[in-house]
Structures are given as C-alpha cells and as structure tokens.
Short mmCIF file of C-alpha atoms and ligand atoms in Angstrom, two decimals:
data_model
loop_
_atom_site.label_atom_id
_atom_site.label_comp_id
_atom_site.label_asym_id
_atom_site.label_seq_id
_atom_site.Cartn_x
_atom_site.Cartn_y
_atom_site.Cartn_z
CA UNK A 1 165.41 53.80 135.40
CA UNK A 2 166.43 56.47 138.46
CA UNK A 3 171.18 57.39 138.42
CA UNK A 4 173.51 58.06 141.25
CA UNK A 5 171.33 61.43 142.44
CA UNK A 6 167.98 59.82 141.79
CA UNK A 7 166.89 61.39 138.71
CA UNK A 8 164.36 59.17 136.28
CA UNK A 9 167.05 58.50 133.54
CA UNK A 10 166.13 56.44 129.86
CA UNK A 11 168.02 55.31 127.83
CA UNK A 12 168.06 53.43 124.78
CA UNK A 13 169.43 50.94 122.78
CA UNK A 14 173.19 51.30 121.91
CA UNK A 15 173.05 52.13 118.74
CA UNK A 16 171.06 54.48 118.70
CA UNK A 17 170.81 56.07 115.21
CA UNK A 18 170.49 60.02 116.40
CA UNK A 19 170.38 61.65 113.50
CA UNK A 20 168.25 64.84 111.60
CA UNK A 21 166.85 65.53 108.64
CA UNK A 22 166.81 68.46 105.00
CA UNK A 23 165.55 68.02 102.01
CA UNK A 24 166.38 68.93 99.04
CA UNK A 25 165.10 71.61 97.51
CA UNK A 26 164.12 72.50 101.13
CA UNK A 27 167.82 73.84 101.57
CA UNK A 28 169.89 73.82 98.70
CA UNK A 29 168.54 76.85 96.94
CA UNK A 30 168.85 77.57 93.15
CA UNK A 31 166.50 75.26 91.70
CA UNK A 32 164.55 74.94 88.75
CA UNK A 33 161.39 73.00 89.17
CA UNK A 34 157.16 72.57 89.74
CA UNK A 35 157.79 74.55 92.59
CA UNK A 36 159.75 77.30 91.49
CA UNK A 37 157.36 78.22 88.87
CA UNK A 38 154.33 77.55 91.22
CA UNK A 39 155.45 80.37 93.73
CA UNK A 40 156.48 82.79 91.27
CA UNK A 41 152.27 82.34 89.97
CA UNK A 42 151.36 82.83 93.14
CA UNK A 43 153.84 84.69 96.28
CA UNK A 44 151.67 87.87 95.74
CA UNK A 45 148.89 86.03 96.32
CA UNK A 46 150.09 83.84 99.44
CA UNK A 47 150.49 87.26 100.62
CA UNK A 48 148.81 88.34 100.33
CA UNK A 49 145.73 85.44 102.07
CA UNK A 50 147.96 85.74 105.41
CA UNK A 51 146.00 88.67 106.83
CA UNK A 52 143.07 85.97 106.71
CA UNK A 53 144.92 82.55 107.45
CA UNK A 54 147.29 83.45 110.07
CA UNK A 55 146.35 83.54 113.51
CA UNK A 56 146.26 87.95 115.18
CA UNK A 57 149.44 86.66 116.45
CA UNK A 58 151.29 84.61 113.98
CA UNK A 59 150.52 87.81 111.76
CA UNK A 60 152.27 90.76 114.52
CA UNK A 61 155.13 87.75 115.47
CA UNK A 62 155.84 86.98 112.14
CA UNK A 63 154.95 90.03 109.77
CA UNK A 64 157.78 88.71 106.41
CA UNK A 65 154.35 86.40 105.35
CA UNK A 66 152.81 89.51 103.89
CA UNK A 67 156.47 89.82 101.45
CA UNK A 68 155.71 88.13 99.04
CA UNK A 69 159.34 87.09 98.88
CA UNK A 70 158.98 85.06 101.71
CA UNK A 71 157.34 82.43 99.21
CA UNK A 72 160.26 82.35 96.84
CA UNK A 73 162.08 79.60 97.69
CA UNK A 74 165.55 81.22 95.98
CA UNK A 75 168.02 80.85 96.98
CA UNK A 76 167.20 78.98 100.18
CA UNK A 77 169.35 78.29 102.35
CA UNK A 78 172.49 77.80 100.65
CA UNK A 79 172.99 73.85 101.43
CA UNK A 80 174.35 72.68 97.29
CA UNK A 81 177.07 75.36 98.34
CA UNK A 82 177.62 75.20 102.44
CA UNK A 83 177.96 71.62 103.03
CA UNK A 84 180.53 72.63 104.71
CA UNK A 85 178.52 74.26 107.14
CA UNK A 86 175.87 71.80 107.33
CA UNK A 87 178.45 68.97 108.01
CA UNK A 88 179.76 71.40 110.27
CA UNK A 89 176.57 72.21 112.27
CA UNK A 90 176.29 68.17 111.67
CA UNK A 91 179.54 67.05 113.89
CA UNK A 92 179.31 69.78 116.99
CA UNK A 93 175.21 67.96 117.00
CA UNK A 94 177.31 64.59 117.73
CA UNK A 95 175.37 63.24 115.67
CA UNK A 96 174.90 59.47 114.25
CA UNK A 97 172.98 59.94 110.70
CA UNK A 98 171.81 62.27 108.99
CA UNK A 99 169.09 61.86 106.66
CA UNK A 100 168.82 64.49 103.39
CA UNK A 101 167.36 64.58 99.93
CA UNK A 102 169.17 65.07 96.45
CA UNK A 103 167.41 66.51 93.47
CA UNK A 104 166.11 64.74 90.33
CA UNK A 105 165.35 68.10 88.59
CA UNK A 106 169.33 69.32 89.19
CA UNK A 107 170.31 65.71 88.74
CA UNK A 108 168.25 65.19 85.07
CA UNK A 109 167.01 68.71 83.80
CA UNK A 110 165.88 67.38 80.85
CA UNK A 111 164.64 64.14 79.94
CA UNK A 112 167.76 61.61 79.59
CA UNK A 113 171.08 64.69 80.04
CA UNK A 114 171.62 64.23 83.69
CA UNK A 115 174.29 66.05 84.73
CA UNK A 116 177.69 64.09 86.07
CA UNK A 117 178.47 66.77 87.98
CA UNK A 118 176.15 66.87 89.77
CA UNK A 119 176.18 62.83 90.31
CA UNK A 120 180.17 63.87 91.51
CA UNK A 121 178.85 67.07 94.30
CA UNK A 122 176.66 64.44 96.21
CA UNK A 123 179.12 61.98 95.89
CA UNK A 124 181.62 64.42 97.85
CA UNK A 125 178.71 65.35 100.60
CA UNK A 126 178.10 61.90 101.18
CA UNK A 127 181.18 60.77 100.68
CA UNK A 128 182.40 63.44 103.96
CA UNK A 129 179.17 62.01 105.59
CA UNK A 130 180.97 58.49 105.88
CA UNK A 131 184.58 60.33 106.57
CA UNK A 132 182.79 61.48 109.01
CA UNK A 133 181.32 58.36 110.07
CA UNK A 134 177.49 59.82 110.22
CA UNK A 135 175.03 56.93 108.27
CA UNK A 136 173.32 58.27 105.29
CA UNK A 137 169.27 58.40 105.17
CA UNK A 138 168.59 59.41 100.62
CA UNK A 139 166.40 60.97 100.26
CA UNK A 140 164.88 60.20 96.32
CA UNK A 141 162.71 62.26 96.08
CA UNK A 142 160.80 64.98 98.19
CA UNK A 143 158.33 66.88 96.53
CA UNK A 144 159.59 68.98 93.68
CA UNK A 145 159.19 67.24 89.90
CA UNK A 146 161.47 68.78 86.95
CA UNK A 147 159.83 70.44 84.91
CA UNK A 148 159.97 68.62 82.07
CA UNK A 149 158.23 65.53 84.25
CA UNK A 150 155.21 67.79 84.89
CA UNK A 151 155.08 68.89 81.09
CA UNK A 152 154.73 65.24 80.27
CA UNK A 153 151.45 64.75 82.90
CA UNK A 154 153.80 64.98 86.18
CA UNK A 155 152.38 62.28 88.77
CA UNK A 156 149.47 60.81 87.37
CA UNK A 157 150.84 60.33 84.46
CA UNK A 158 150.99 56.67 83.25
CA UNK A 159 155.23 57.76 82.35
CA UNK A 160 156.01 58.75 85.81
CA UNK A 161 157.12 55.86 86.39
CA UNK A 162 159.76 54.61 83.69
CA UNK A 163 161.34 58.15 83.83
CA UNK A 164 160.88 58.19 87.76
CA UNK A 165 162.98 54.50 86.91
CA UNK A 166 165.77 55.77 84.77
CA UNK A 167 166.71 58.96 87.13
CA UNK A 168 167.46 56.02 90.65
CA UNK A 169 169.47 53.43 88.20
CA UNK A 170 172.05 56.14 87.68
CA UNK A 171 171.14 56.99 91.28
CA UNK A 172 171.88 53.54 92.33
CA UNK A 173 174.99 52.87 91.02
CA UNK A 174 176.95 56.00 91.07
CA UNK A 175 175.53 57.44 94.91
CA UNK A 176 174.74 53.48 95.60
CA UNK A 177 177.41 52.14 97.78
CA UNK A 178 177.49 55.59 100.41
CA UNK A 179 174.16 55.27 101.18
CA UNK A 180 172.76 53.77 104.02
CA UNK A 181 169.26 53.59 104.88
CA UNK A 182 167.35 54.41 100.87
CA UNK A 183 163.53 56.50 100.94
CA UNK A 184 162.45 56.15 97.56
CA UNK A 185 159.29 59.22 98.63
CA UNK A 186 158.81 60.89 101.48
CA UNK A 187 154.73 61.47 102.33
CA UNK A 188 153.55 60.16 98.78
CA UNK A 189 149.83 60.73 101.26
CA UNK A 190 150.49 64.76 101.68
CA UNK A 191 151.04 65.58 98.26
CA UNK A 192 147.59 64.20 97.84
CA UNK A 193 145.64 65.87 99.71
CA UNK A 194 147.59 69.43 99.37
CA UNK A 195 148.27 69.01 95.16
CA UNK A 196 144.33 67.26 94.71
CA UNK A 197 141.79 67.29 97.32
CA UNK A 198 142.69 70.91 99.52
CA UNK A 199 144.11 72.84 96.65
CA UNK A 200 147.12 73.65 98.38
CA UNK A 201 150.25 72.80 96.88
CA UNK A 202 151.21 72.45 93.29
CA UNK A 203 148.94 71.42 90.73
CA UNK A 204 146.10 72.96 92.24
CA UNK A 205 143.28 70.13 92.33
CA UNK A 206 140.71 70.70 94.38
CA UNK A 207 138.59 67.56 94.65
CA UNK A 208 139.52 65.91 92.57
CA UNK A 209 139.63 62.07 93.05
CA UNK A 210 140.17 60.74 89.84
CA UNK A 211 143.76 62.06 90.00
CA UNK A 212 144.74 61.78 93.46
CA UNK A 213 143.61 57.59 93.24
CA UNK A 214 146.00 57.93 89.55
CA UNK A 215 148.72 59.48 91.38
CA UNK A 216 148.52 57.10 94.67
CA UNK A 217 148.76 54.08 92.02
CA UNK A 218 151.60 55.54 90.55
CA UNK A 219 153.76 56.19 94.08
CA UNK A 220 152.79 52.73 94.51
CA UNK A 221 154.60 50.80 91.05
CA UNK A 222 157.31 53.74 91.46
CA UNK A 223 157.49 52.55 94.87
CA UNK A 224 157.86 48.71 94.60
CA UNK A 225 159.34 49.24 90.95
CA UNK A 226 162.92 50.92 92.79
CA UNK A 227 163.10 48.90 96.03
CA UNK A 228 163.35 46.10 93.19
CA UNK A 229 166.39 47.86 91.34
CA UNK A 230 168.17 48.87 94.34
CA UNK A 231 167.66 45.67 95.66
CA UNK A 232 169.15 44.12 91.95
CA UNK A 233 172.80 45.89 93.31
CA UNK A 234 172.04 46.12 96.96
CA UNK A 235 170.93 42.65 98.24
CA UNK A 236 171.37 44.01 101.37
CA UNK A 237 169.86 47.64 101.79
CA UNK A 238 167.28 48.95 103.83
CA UNK A 239 164.84 50.55 101.45
CA UNK A 240 161.67 52.41 103.21
CA UNK A 241 159.55 55.45 102.56
CA UNK A 242 158.75 58.41 105.03
CA UNK A 243 154.96 57.93 106.28
CA UNK A 244 153.08 60.85 106.94
CA UNK A 245 151.90 59.54 110.01
CA UNK A 246 148.78 60.72 112.14
CA UNK A 247 147.16 60.15 115.91
CA UNK A 248 143.42 60.02 115.34
CA UNK A 249 141.88 60.04 118.80
CA UNK A 250 137.26 60.17 118.78
CA UNK A 251 136.96 63.68 120.69
CA UNK A 252 134.48 60.61 123.14
CA UNK A 253 134.77 57.32 123.58
CA UNK A 254 131.16 57.02 124.11
CA UNK A 255 130.24 58.39 120.30
CA UNK A 256 130.32 55.09 118.25
CA UNK A 257 130.15 57.77 114.98
CA UNK A 258 133.62 59.72 116.62
CA UNK A 259 135.52 56.31 116.86
CA UNK A 260 134.42 54.41 112.80
CA UNK A 261 135.63 57.84 112.09
CA UNK A 262 138.36 58.11 114.13
CA UNK A 263 139.63 53.57 112.99
CA UNK A 264 139.07 55.31 109.62
CA UNK A 265 141.34 58.21 109.83
CA UNK A 266 143.70 55.79 110.70
CA UNK A 267 143.61 53.18 108.07
CA UNK A 268 143.59 56.25 105.21
CA UNK A 269 146.57 57.56 106.89
CA UNK A 270 148.53 55.25 108.36
CA UNK A 271 148.84 51.90 107.37
CA UNK A 272 146.64 52.11 103.80
CA UNK A 273 149.90 53.11 101.33
CA UNK A 274 151.89 50.08 104.12
CA UNK A 275 149.96 47.68 102.89
CA UNK A 276 149.61 48.15 99.91
CA UNK A 277 154.06 48.14 99.75
CA UNK A 278 154.37 46.14 103.00
CA UNK A 279 156.41 43.15 100.69
CA UNK A 280 158.61 45.77 99.44
CA UNK A 281 160.01 47.79 102.91
CA UNK A 282 162.84 46.94 105.42
CA UNK A 283 162.23 49.14 107.92
CA UNK A 284 158.86 52.28 108.07
CA UNK A 285 159.83 55.91 107.85
CA UNK A 286 157.54 57.35 109.95
CA UNK A 287 157.15 61.38 110.29
CA UNK A 288 154.91 62.90 112.83
CA UNK A 289 153.61 65.88 114.08
CA UNK A 290 149.63 65.76 114.13
CA UNK A 291 147.22 64.06 116.86
CA UNK A 292 143.55 65.24 115.59
CA UNK A 293 141.08 64.69 118.04
CA UNK A 294 137.55 63.39 116.42
CA UNK A 295 133.97 64.88 116.74
CA UNK A 296 131.78 63.82 114.40
CA UNK A 297 130.23 66.62 112.57
CA UNK A 298 132.27 69.00 110.36
CA UNK A 299 135.12 70.20 110.80
CA UNK A 300 134.96 66.70 112.64
CA UNK A 301 138.06 67.37 114.18
CA UNK A 302 138.78 69.81 116.93
CA UNK A 303 141.78 69.79 119.78
CA UNK A 304 142.48 71.55 122.84
CA UNK A 305 145.18 72.47 121.30
CA UNK A 306 146.72 73.46 124.94
CA UNK A 307 150.18 74.78 123.85
CA UNK A 308 150.72 74.72 119.66
CA UNK A 309 153.61 75.78 118.40
CA UNK A 310 154.36 79.22 115.59
CA UNK A 311 152.28 76.70 113.10
CA UNK A 312 149.45 76.22 115.38
CA UNK A 313 150.86 72.69 115.46
CA UNK A 314 149.40 70.94 118.84
CA UNK A 315 152.24 69.74 120.99
CA UNK A 316 150.85 66.60 121.94
CA UNK A 317 153.59 63.79 122.19
CA UNK A 318 151.24 60.99 123.25
CA UNK A 319 150.76 60.49 119.80
CA UNK A 320 154.03 58.86 118.39
CA UNK A 321 153.89 56.29 121.47
CA UNK A 322 150.13 55.77 119.74
CA UNK A 323 151.39 55.35 116.15
CA UNK A 324 154.67 53.77 116.73
CA UNK A 325 151.84 50.79 119.17
CA UNK A 326 149.83 50.53 116.17
CA UNK A 327 152.78 49.90 113.92
CA UNK A 328 154.08 46.88 115.96
CA UNK A 329 151.93 44.32 113.16
CA UNK A 330 154.25 45.19 110.87
CA UNK A 331 156.92 43.52 112.56
CA UNK A 332 159.91 45.92 111.34
CA UNK A 333 162.32 48.03 112.26
CA UNK A 334 161.16 51.69 112.32
CA UNK A 335 163.07 55.04 112.03
CA UNK A 336 161.54 57.91 112.89
CA UNK A 337 161.98 59.76 109.60
CA UNK A 338 160.21 63.44 110.09
CA UNK A 339 160.10 64.82 114.22
CA UNK A 340 160.11 68.52 115.32
CA UNK A 341 158.60 72.44 115.88
CA UNK A 342 159.06 75.54 114.58
CA UNK A 343 159.88 77.73 117.13
CA UNK A 344 161.41 80.72 116.36
CA UNK A 345 162.35 81.59 119.74
CA UNK A 346 163.80 78.27 121.33
CA UNK A 347 160.92 78.27 123.62
CA UNK A 348 160.09 75.33 123.95
CA UNK A 349 162.53 73.51 120.91
CA UNK A 350 164.09 71.52 123.76
CA UNK A 351 160.69 70.20 126.07
CA UNK A 352 159.47 69.09 123.03
CA UNK A 353 161.96 66.31 121.85
CA UNK A 354 162.07 65.27 124.82
CA UNK A 355 158.69 65.27 125.77
CA UNK A 356 159.27 62.80 121.81
CA UNK A 357 161.67 61.74 123.17
CA UNK A 358 160.39 59.92 126.17
CA UNK A 359 157.22 58.48 124.45
CA UNK A 360 159.76 57.18 121.91
CA UNK A 361 161.86 55.49 124.96
CA UNK A 362 158.23 53.88 126.57
CA UNK A 363 157.16 52.03 122.86
CA UNK A 364 160.43 51.20 122.56
CA UNK A 365 160.36 49.53 126.02
CA UNK A 366 156.67 47.21 125.38
CA UNK A 367 158.64 46.07 122.27
CA UNK A 368 158.24 48.69 119.20
CA UNK A 369 161.62 48.20 117.42
CA UNK A 370 163.21 51.47 116.87
CA UNK A 371 166.32 52.31 116.04
CA UNK A 372 166.80 56.21 115.31
CA UNK A 373 164.79 58.96 115.53
CA UNK A 374 166.16 62.77 113.18
CA UNK A 375 164.65 66.26 113.69
CA UNK A 376 163.38 68.02 110.86
CA UNK A 377 164.60 70.03 111.26
CA UNK A 378 169.03 70.39 110.72
CA UNK A 379 168.55 73.90 109.75
CA UNK A 380 166.04 75.91 109.47
CA UNK A 381 164.36 75.78 105.94
CA UNK A 382 161.81 76.54 103.24
CA UNK A 383 158.50 75.37 104.38
CA UNK A 384 156.55 74.82 100.90
CA UNK A 385 153.33 77.53 101.09
CA UNK A 386 154.09 79.00 104.20
CA UNK A 387 158.13 79.81 102.99
CA UNK A 388 160.17 81.14 105.14
CA UNK A 389 158.22 82.04 108.06
CA UNK A 390 158.49 79.07 110.57
CA UNK A 391 161.42 78.26 111.78
CA UNK A 392 162.22 74.87 112.51
CA UNK A 393 165.62 74.09 112.29
CA UNK A 394 167.83 73.29 115.53
CA UNK A 395 170.01 75.93 113.74
CA UNK A 396 169.44 79.72 112.34
CA UNK A 397 170.25 80.19 109.50
CA UNK A 398 170.66 84.65 108.45
CA UNK A 399 169.03 84.20 104.77
CA UNK A 400 170.69 87.51 104.51
CA UNK A 401 174.54 86.02 105.47
CA UNK A 402 173.63 82.31 104.65
CA UNK A 403 175.48 81.89 108.64
CA UNK A 404 174.19 79.25 110.74
CA UNK A 405 173.83 79.90 114.70
CA UNK A 406 172.91 76.92 117.02
CA UNK A 407 170.22 77.91 119.01
CA UNK A 408 170.11 76.57 122.24
CA UNK A 409 168.45 73.53 122.45
CA UNK A 410 171.43 72.27 120.14
CA UNK A 411 173.08 72.07 123.22
CA UNK A 412 170.57 69.70 125.07
CA UNK A 413 170.66 67.97 121.60
CA UNK A 414 173.70 67.08 121.44
CA UNK A 415 173.86 66.25 125.18
CA UNK A 416 171.20 63.77 123.48
CA UNK A 417 173.29 62.05 120.60
CA UNK A 418 175.99 62.30 123.12
CA UNK A 419 174.63 60.22 125.34
CA UNK A 420 172.21 58.05 124.00
CA UNK A 421 170.13 58.37 127.14
CA UNK A 422 167.48 61.83 128.50
CA UNK A 423 166.82 62.48 131.76
C1 BGC B 501 156.83 67.04 105.51
C2 BGC B 501 158.78 68.21 105.16
C3 BGC B 501 158.36 69.45 106.40
C4 BGC B 501 158.00 68.78 107.58
C5 BGC B 501 156.56 70.90 108.56
C6 BGC B 501 156.73 67.62 106.75
O1 BGC B 501 155.22 66.89 106.57
O2 BGC B 501 158.40 66.33 105.20
O3 BGC B 501 159.04 68.79 104.16
O4 BGC B 501 159.33 71.29 106.42
O5 BGC B 501 156.56 68.82 107.53
O6 BGC B 501 156.45 71.11 107.92
#
C-alpha cells in the first residue's frame, strides 16, 4: 500500500508482537554449568584456532578473537544484576514482548535443591515486564545443563526427562501465571549437530550417531512431557519450541541430485522434529538465519555470499519467506523467535531487519499466520563457541562498565514497533 507521499508501506496485523530475544546464559553472568566448565578447558584452544578458522578481514576487525578471555562467559552482560537496565532498553524500544530465558543451573544447582531466592528474582523480572505491558515469552532451556545433570549422563541419559520434569514443575507453579508464551527447548537440533556430529560444542562428540539418536528421542520426550505439565495447570497456555530453520535450494533446478538433497535437508532440519511433536505445539517458534545453496558434491553447499555479516553469514532475507511458506501447512500461529545479524558497526542491521520484515509481510499476505517478530538480540551477548566478538545487539554493551548504548538501528526498530509498519 502506498501512503500519501507515495512511499510503499507494509502494515502488520493489529496486535502483532514486536519483540527482541535474549537467553539466560548469554547475558546473565556468574553461572556455573557444563558450558562454563567447557570454556575453561577450551578457551586457549579456541583462541589459537582463530588464525586458521576465521577470514583475514575478520581477524583484523576482531583481534579479541585471539584472546582466551573472549571465550569465557564470566559476567556476561551482568543482566542478572541489571535487569532494570535491560528493561529500559525494552521500554525505550517500545517493544510489545520480550523473549528471555531462565537458567536451570542457577535455579537447581544441586539435584532437588531449588534456590527460592533465584525464583523470587525471576518473578520480580517477569512482574516488571507485566507492569510495563510487555508480553513474556519464556525459554525454559537454552543449552547449558547444571553440572550435576551432565555428570549423570546429560542429554544422552534417560534420566534427563525426569530431571527436567521436576525443574519445570517448580517453574510452572512459581512463575507460570506470568508467562504468555512458553518455549520448552531452544534449537534442539543445533545441539545435536554441534554437540554430537561436528564436535564444535560440548560434549564435543564427532559423528556419534547413537548418542544423537538418544538425545533426539530425549528431546521429544521432554517436550511432550513438559507440554502436558504446563497445560495441566494452564489449559490455555501457548507452548512451543524454538526451531532452528534454514532454507535449502538446489543450486541448479535441473539437477535431480541437488533437488533431492535439498528436499532431504529441508525435511531433517525443518520438519522431522515438528512432525514428532505436532500434537504438542500451540504455535511454532521460528529462528531463521540461514540459507543453503545445495550442490551435488562435497561440501554439498556453495552459497553465493554476495553479502555476508561479521560472522560470515549470508544476507538472504527471501529465505525466511520460503521457510514460512513451507510451515503454512501446519496451520499454526508462528512467532519469529529469532532473526538477527552480527554487525559491530551497525552498517547493515536496519536493512537486514527491514528486508526480512518485508518477506514476513509477504508471507502474511499469502495467508501464513505470523503473530510476532523477535530480533536477536536485544543486547550484545556471549556467542557460545565464538565468545564475545560477534555483536548481534540492538544495544551495544561495554564489557568494562556494562553500560548499554543504543546502536543507530534502535531508532529504526523503535519506529517499526511503534507504528506497526515498515516503509
Ligand atoms: C541461538 C542463539 C545464538 C544465535 C546467533 C541461535 O542459533 O539460539 O543462542 O546467539 O543463534 O548465533
């Protein structure tokens, strides 16, 4: 639609949830769990590998990648002590919703010993959001495990289902009345891929298909179980997972092998998990960052990478539209629970958001029920095995003073959130 100045406008549905996301471990600070232990053992190695792992321009731009400290989460963004500062970023942006996590290892540092002060603190955070009319999207698990859980076999052990259950029962009881949307698990497939296939994340297993299979099944059981627990207390609850999605296309549409690989990749990455929990999904949480152009020979992927971000991730906004169109068949509401770019200089963030939103708008016009968009991330954070150098935040965080400072694209996103439209 054109406005009176003849500029094309893209209006979003009324009540569209404009949001931003974070996760507990990546911003809270002061945590002890399997990730923090892993960092201690691997920081040196990760700093040394940077020379062969990242492109020369990245090495030049982010010399901190050679410093082992970059790979230690430590105080993170100190958000556990600075919730009010994060809240100010949220309200300044005029967000309608905030996706945040709570950290299992902080809540239950020892088996069965729940720290009620921590619960009170989280309750306080959630109440503050509610008092500001901000809807709460709560992630129950975004990757780390308490140390005692990982000692008991972690994700591969059947016991994890019961352990997770008792943690979540407490959360549902203590915090459930303040939650609008639940996310049981964040990107389970990412942990299988990096933890048990390519060995990039803890527990650093490579091509361990037996463990991958066990973890996959445990995730399914956990989700189904938690879904029932939440619904028992809150029948109207909206429960989902955050799916790591990707758009796969054959490099040559006439090449049958590439067509088949792309279809298989789509099935395994985007659909299999959803199909297994379809009856226990009230909506679908979509994280979208990636497009893969499939070729028929190793390494099976050759992106054109006309534009990439600081991490080397391709700018490919059309991909979000393609994923959304594929998800239409599930006939469920969708929240874009993550979409964002590592852009330390904030040169392309505004365009990144705008172009993705245009494609989301197109999908909505074509009948896909998208109800909200959450930019990743509200503030800079700890980027797992990459540590601190990639900067995804709308707000920059000074890691010495922990001051939050708006990057220029905040003005743009604030306008979008306030006007419910883009130009
Ligand atoms: C994860 C986030 C991460 C983001 C950017 C997503 O896959 O859920 O934790 O920070 O990617 O790397």
